[in-house]
Each structure stands twice: as C-alpha cells, then as structure tokens.
mmCIF file of N, CA and C in Angstrom:
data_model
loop_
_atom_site.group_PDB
_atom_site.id
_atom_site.type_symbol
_atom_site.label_atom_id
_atom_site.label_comp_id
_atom_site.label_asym_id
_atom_site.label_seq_id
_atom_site.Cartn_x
_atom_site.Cartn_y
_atom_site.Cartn_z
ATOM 1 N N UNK P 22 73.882 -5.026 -62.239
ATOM 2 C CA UNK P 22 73.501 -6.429 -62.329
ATOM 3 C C UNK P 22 71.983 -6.538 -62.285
ATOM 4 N N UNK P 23 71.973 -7.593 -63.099
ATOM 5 C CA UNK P 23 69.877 -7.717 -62.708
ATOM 6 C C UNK P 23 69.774 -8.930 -62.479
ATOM 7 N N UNK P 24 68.822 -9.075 -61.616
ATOM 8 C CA UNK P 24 68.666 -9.839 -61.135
ATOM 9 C C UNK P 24 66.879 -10.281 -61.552
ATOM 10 N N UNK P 25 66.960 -11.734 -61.920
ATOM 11 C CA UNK P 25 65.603 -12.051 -61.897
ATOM 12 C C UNK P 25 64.696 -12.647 -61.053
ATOM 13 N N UNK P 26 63.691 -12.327 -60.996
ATOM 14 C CA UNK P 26 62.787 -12.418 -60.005
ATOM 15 C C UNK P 26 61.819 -13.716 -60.168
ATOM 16 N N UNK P 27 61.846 -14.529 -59.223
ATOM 17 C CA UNK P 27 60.982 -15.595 -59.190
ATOM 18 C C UNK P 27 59.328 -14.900 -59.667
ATOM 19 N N UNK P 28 58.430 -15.517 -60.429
ATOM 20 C CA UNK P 28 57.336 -15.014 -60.839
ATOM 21 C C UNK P 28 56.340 -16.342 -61.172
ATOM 22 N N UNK P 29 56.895 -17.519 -60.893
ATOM 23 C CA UNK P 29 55.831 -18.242 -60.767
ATOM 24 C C UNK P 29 54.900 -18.283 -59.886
ATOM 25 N N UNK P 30 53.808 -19.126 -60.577
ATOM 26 C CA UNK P 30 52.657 -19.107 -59.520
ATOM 27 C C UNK P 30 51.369 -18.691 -60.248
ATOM 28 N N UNK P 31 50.351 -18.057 -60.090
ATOM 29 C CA UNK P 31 48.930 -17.407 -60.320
ATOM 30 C C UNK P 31 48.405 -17.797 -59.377
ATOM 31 N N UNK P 32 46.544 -17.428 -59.943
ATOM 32 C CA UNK P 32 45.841 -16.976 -59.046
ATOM 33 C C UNK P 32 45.465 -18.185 -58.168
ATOM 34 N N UNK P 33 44.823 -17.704 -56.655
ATOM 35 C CA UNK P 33 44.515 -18.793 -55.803
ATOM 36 C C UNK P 33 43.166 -19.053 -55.768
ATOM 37 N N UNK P 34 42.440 -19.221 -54.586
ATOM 38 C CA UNK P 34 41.079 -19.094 -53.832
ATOM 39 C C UNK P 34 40.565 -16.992 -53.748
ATOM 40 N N UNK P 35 39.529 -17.276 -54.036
ATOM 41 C CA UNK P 35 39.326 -15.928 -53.616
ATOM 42 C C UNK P 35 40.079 -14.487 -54.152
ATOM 43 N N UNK P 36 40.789 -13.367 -53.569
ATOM 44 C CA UNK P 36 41.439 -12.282 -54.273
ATOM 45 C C UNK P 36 43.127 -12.677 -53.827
ATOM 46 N N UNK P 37 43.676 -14.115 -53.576
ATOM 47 C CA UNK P 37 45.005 -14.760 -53.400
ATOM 48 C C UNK P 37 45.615 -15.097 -54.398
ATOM 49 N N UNK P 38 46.978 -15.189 -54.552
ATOM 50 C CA UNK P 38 47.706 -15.558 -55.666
ATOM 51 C C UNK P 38 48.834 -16.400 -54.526
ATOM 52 N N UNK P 39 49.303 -17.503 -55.459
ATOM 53 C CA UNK P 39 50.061 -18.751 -54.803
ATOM 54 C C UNK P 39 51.205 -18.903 -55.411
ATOM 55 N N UNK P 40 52.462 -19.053 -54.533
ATOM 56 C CA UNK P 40 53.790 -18.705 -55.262
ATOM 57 C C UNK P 40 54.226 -20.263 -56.065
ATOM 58 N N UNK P 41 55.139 -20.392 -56.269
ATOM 59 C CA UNK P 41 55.567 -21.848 -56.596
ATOM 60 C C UNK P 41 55.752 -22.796 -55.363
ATOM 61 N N UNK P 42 55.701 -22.215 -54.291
ATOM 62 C CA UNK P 42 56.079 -22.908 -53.074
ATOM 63 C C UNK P 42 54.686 -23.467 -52.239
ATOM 64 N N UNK P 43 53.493 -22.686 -53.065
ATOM 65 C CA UNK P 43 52.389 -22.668 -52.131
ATOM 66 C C UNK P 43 52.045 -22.125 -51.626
ATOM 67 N N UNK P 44 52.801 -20.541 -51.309
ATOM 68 C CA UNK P 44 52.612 -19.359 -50.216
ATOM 69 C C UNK P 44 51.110 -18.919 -51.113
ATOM 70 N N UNK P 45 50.132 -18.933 -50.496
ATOM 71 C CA UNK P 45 49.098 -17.758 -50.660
ATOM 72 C C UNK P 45 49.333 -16.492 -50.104
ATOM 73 N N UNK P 46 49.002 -15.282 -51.199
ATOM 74 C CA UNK P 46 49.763 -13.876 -50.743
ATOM 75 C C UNK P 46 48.855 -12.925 -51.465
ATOM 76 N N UNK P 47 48.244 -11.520 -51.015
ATOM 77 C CA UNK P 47 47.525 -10.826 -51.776
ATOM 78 C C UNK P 47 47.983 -9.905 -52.717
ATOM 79 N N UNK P 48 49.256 -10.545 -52.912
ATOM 80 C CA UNK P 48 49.853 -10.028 -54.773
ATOM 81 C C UNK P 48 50.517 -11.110 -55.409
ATOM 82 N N UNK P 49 50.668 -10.619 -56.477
ATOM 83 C CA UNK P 49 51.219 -11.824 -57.564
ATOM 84 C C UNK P 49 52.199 -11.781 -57.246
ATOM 85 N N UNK P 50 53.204 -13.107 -57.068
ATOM 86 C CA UNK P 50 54.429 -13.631 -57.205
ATOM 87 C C UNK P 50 55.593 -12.435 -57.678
ATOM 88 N N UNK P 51 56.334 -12.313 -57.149
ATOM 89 C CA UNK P 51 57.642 -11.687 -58.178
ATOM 90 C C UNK P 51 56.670 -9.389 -57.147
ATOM 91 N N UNK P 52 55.975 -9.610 -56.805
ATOM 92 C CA UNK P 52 55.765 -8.590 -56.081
ATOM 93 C C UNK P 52 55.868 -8.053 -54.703
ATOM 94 N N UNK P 53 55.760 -6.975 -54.136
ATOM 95 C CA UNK P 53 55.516 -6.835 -52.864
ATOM 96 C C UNK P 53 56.678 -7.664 -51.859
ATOM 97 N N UNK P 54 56.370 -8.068 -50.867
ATOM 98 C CA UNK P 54 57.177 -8.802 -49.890
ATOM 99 C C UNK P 54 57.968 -10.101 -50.317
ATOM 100 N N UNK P 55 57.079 -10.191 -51.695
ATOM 101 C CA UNK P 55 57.220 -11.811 -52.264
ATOM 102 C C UNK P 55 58.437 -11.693 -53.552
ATOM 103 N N UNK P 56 59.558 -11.024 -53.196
ATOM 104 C CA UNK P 56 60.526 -10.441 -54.385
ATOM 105 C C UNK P 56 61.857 -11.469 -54.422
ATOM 106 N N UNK P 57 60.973 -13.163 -54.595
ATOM 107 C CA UNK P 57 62.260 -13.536 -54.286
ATOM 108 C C UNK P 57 63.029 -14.074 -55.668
ATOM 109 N N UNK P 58 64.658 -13.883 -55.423
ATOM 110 C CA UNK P 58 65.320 -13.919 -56.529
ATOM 111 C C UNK P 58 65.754 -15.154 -57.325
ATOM 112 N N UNK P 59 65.678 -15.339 -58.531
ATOM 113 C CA UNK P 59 66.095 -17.079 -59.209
ATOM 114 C C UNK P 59 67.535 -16.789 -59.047
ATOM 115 N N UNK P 60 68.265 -18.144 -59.139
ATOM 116 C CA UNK P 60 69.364 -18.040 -59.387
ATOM 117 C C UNK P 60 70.694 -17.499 -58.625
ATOM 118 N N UNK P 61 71.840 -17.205 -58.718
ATOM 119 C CA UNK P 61 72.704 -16.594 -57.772
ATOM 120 C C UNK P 61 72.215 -15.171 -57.823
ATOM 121 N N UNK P 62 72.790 -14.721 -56.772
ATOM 122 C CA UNK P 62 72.831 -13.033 -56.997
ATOM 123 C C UNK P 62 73.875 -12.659 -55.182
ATOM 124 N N UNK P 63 74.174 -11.376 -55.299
ATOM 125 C CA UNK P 63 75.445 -11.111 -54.292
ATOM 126 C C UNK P 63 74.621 -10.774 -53.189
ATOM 127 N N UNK P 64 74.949 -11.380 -52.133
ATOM 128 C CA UNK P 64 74.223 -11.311 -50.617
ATOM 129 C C UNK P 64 75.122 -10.271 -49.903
ATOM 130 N N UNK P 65 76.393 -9.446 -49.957
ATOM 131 C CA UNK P 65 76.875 -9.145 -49.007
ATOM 132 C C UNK P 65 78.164 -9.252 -49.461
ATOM 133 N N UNK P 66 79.623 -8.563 -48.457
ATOM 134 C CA UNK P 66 80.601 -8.692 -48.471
ATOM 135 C C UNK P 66 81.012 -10.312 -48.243
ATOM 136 N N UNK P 67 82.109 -10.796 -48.633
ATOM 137 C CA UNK P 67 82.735 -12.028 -47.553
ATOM 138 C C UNK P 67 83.010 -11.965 -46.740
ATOM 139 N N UNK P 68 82.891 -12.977 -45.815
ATOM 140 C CA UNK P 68 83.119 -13.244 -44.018
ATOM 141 C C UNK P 68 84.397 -12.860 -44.383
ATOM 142 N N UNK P 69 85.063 -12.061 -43.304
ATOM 143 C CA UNK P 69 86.679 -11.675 -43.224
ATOM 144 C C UNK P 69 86.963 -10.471 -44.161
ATOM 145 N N UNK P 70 86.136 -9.564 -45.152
ATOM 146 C CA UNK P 70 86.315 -8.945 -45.877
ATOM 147 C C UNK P 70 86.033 -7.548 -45.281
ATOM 148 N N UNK P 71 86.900 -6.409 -46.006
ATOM 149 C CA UNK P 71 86.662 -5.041 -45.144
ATOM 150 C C UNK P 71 85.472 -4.372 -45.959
ATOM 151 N N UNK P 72 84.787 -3.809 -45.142
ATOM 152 C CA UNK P 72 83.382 -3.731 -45.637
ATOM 153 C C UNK P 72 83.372 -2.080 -46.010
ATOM 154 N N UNK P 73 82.389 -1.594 -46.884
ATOM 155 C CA UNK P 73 82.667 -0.208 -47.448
ATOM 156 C C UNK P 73 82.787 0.616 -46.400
ATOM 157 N N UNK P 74 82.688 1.883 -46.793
ATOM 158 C CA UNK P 74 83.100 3.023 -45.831
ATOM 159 C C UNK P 74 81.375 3.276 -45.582
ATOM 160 N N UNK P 75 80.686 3.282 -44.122
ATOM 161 C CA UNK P 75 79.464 3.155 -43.868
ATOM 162 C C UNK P 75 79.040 4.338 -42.559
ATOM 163 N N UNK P 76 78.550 4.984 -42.399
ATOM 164 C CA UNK P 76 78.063 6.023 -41.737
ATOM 165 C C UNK P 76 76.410 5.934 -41.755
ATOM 166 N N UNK P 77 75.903 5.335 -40.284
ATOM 167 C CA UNK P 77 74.452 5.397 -40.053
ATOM 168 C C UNK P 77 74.428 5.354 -39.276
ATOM 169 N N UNK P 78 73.131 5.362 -38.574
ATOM 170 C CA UNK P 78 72.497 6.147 -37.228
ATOM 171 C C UNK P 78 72.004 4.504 -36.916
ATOM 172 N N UNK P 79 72.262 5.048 -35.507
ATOM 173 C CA UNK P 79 72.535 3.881 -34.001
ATOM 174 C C UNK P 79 71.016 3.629 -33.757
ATOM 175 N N UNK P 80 70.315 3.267 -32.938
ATOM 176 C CA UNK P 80 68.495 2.530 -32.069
ATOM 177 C C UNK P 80 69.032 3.969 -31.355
ATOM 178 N N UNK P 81 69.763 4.633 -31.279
ATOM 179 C CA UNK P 81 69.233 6.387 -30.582
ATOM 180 C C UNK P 81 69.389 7.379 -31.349
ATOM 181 N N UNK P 82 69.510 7.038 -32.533
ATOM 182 C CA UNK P 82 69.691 8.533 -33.952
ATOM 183 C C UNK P 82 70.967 9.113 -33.442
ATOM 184 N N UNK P 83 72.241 8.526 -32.955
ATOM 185 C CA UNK P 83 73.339 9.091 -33.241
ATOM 186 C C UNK P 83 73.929 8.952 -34.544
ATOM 187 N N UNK P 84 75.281 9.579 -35.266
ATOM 188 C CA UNK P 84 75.656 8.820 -36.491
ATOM 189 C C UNK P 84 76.730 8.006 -36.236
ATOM 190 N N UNK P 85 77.301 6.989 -36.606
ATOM 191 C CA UNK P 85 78.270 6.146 -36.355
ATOM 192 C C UNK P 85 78.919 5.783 -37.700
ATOM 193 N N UNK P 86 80.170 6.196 -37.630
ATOM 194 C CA UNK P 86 81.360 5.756 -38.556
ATOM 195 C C UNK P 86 81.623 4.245 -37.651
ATOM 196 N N UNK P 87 81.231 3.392 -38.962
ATOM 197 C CA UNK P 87 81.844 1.932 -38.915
ATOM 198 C C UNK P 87 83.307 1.734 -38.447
ATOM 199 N N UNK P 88 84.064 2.413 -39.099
ATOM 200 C CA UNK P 88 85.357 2.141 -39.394
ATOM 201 C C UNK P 88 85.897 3.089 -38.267
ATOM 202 N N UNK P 89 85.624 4.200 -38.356
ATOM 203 C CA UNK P 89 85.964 5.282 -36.690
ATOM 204 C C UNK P 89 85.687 4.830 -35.578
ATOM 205 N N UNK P 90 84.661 4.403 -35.738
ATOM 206 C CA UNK P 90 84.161 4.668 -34.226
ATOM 207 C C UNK P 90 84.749 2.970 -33.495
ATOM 208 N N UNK P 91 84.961 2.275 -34.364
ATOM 209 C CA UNK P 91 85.241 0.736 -33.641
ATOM 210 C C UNK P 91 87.143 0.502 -32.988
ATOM 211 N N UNK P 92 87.823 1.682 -33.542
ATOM 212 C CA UNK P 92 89.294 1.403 -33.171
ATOM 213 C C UNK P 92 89.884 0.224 -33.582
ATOM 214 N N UNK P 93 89.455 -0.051 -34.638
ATOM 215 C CA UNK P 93 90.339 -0.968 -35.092
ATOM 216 C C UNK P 93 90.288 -2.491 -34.331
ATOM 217 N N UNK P 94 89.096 -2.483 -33.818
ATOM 218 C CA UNK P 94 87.858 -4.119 -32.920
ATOM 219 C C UNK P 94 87.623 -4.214 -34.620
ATOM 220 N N UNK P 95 87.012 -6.075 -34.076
ATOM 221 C CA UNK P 95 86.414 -6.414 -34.987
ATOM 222 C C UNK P 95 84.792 -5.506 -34.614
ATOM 223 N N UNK P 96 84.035 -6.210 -35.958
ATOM 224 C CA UNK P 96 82.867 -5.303 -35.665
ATOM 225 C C UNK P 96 81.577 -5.911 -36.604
ATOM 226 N N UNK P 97 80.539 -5.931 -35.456
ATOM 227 C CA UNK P 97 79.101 -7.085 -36.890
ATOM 228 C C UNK P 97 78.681 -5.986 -36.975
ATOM 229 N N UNK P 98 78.039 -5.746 -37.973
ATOM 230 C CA UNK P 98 77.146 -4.837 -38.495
ATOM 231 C C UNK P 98 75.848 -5.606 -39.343
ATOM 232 N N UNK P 99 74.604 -5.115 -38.537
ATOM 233 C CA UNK P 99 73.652 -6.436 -39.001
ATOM 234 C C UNK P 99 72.793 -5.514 -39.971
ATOM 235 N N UNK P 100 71.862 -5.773 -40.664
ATOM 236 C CA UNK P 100 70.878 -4.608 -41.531
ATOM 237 C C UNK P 100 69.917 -5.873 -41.156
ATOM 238 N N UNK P 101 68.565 -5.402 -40.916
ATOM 239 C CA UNK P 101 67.423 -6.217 -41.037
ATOM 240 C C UNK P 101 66.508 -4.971 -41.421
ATOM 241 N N UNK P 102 65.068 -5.658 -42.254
ATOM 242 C CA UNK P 102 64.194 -5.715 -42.631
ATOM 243 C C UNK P 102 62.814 -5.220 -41.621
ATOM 244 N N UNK P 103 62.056 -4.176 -42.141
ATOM 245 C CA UNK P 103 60.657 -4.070 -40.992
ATOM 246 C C UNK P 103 59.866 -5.543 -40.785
ATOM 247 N N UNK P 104 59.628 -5.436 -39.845
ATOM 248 C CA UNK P 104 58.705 -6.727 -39.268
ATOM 249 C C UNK P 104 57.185 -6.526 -40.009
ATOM 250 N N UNK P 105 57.056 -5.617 -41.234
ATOM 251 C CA UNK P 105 55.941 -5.759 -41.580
ATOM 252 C C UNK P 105 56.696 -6.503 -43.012
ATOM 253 N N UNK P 106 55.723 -7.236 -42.866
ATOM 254 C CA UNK P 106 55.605 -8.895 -44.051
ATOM 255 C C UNK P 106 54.761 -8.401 -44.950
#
C-alpha cells in the first residue's frame, strides 16, 4: 500500500519551512519527524482482534512471546516512538 504524504507548506522565516498547519520545522513538509499521512491509511489491528504472532524484548532485554507468555489473559501491547521530535 502507499501511502501519501502530506507535503504542503514551503519555506518560512530564516532556514524554517511551515507545514499547512503552521508548524515551523527545519525540513520541508512531507520529511523527517513531519511524515504526516493524507487521507486513510491502516493504524493497527481492530480493538478485539488477534494480533500477529510477535516476539520482542521487554524495558530489561528479555524476549517475550505475546501469545506464550500471556496464558491465554487478555494483553495491551503498546509500541511508541523515541521522545526525540
């Protein structure tokens, strides 16, 4: 699937470029941190849906089977993003 990338905007004040929203940012639109998408595109499984077969490492570098290791509990599994913007 492709997905298109918001890319409005140009240049600002100084070495800034300004999105359609107004964000001043030191890259052009549709780059870097600023990759945001037009239109629909797939965020994720559905609420209530069984989620793929997933194996990753825990906040102590153990590995963890999603589906093993929970016994058959429900179970969130969150993914976030570095705090660098």
């Amino acid at each position: 699937m492709e997905i298109e990338l918001d890319t409005r905007g140009g240049p600002s004040n100084g070495p800034y470029f300004e999105d359609a929203e107004g964000f001043n940012m030191p890259e052009p639109p549709g780059n870097g941190s600023r990759r945001i998408p037009l239109g629909d595109f797939p965020t994720g499984p559905e609420v209530g849906s069984r989620l793929p077969d997933i194996v990753a490492t825990d906040q102590a570098g153990r590995l963890v089977d999603v589906h093993a290791d929970r016994a058959g509990q429900p179970a969130v599994v969150v993914f976030y993003r570095s705090a660098v913007w």
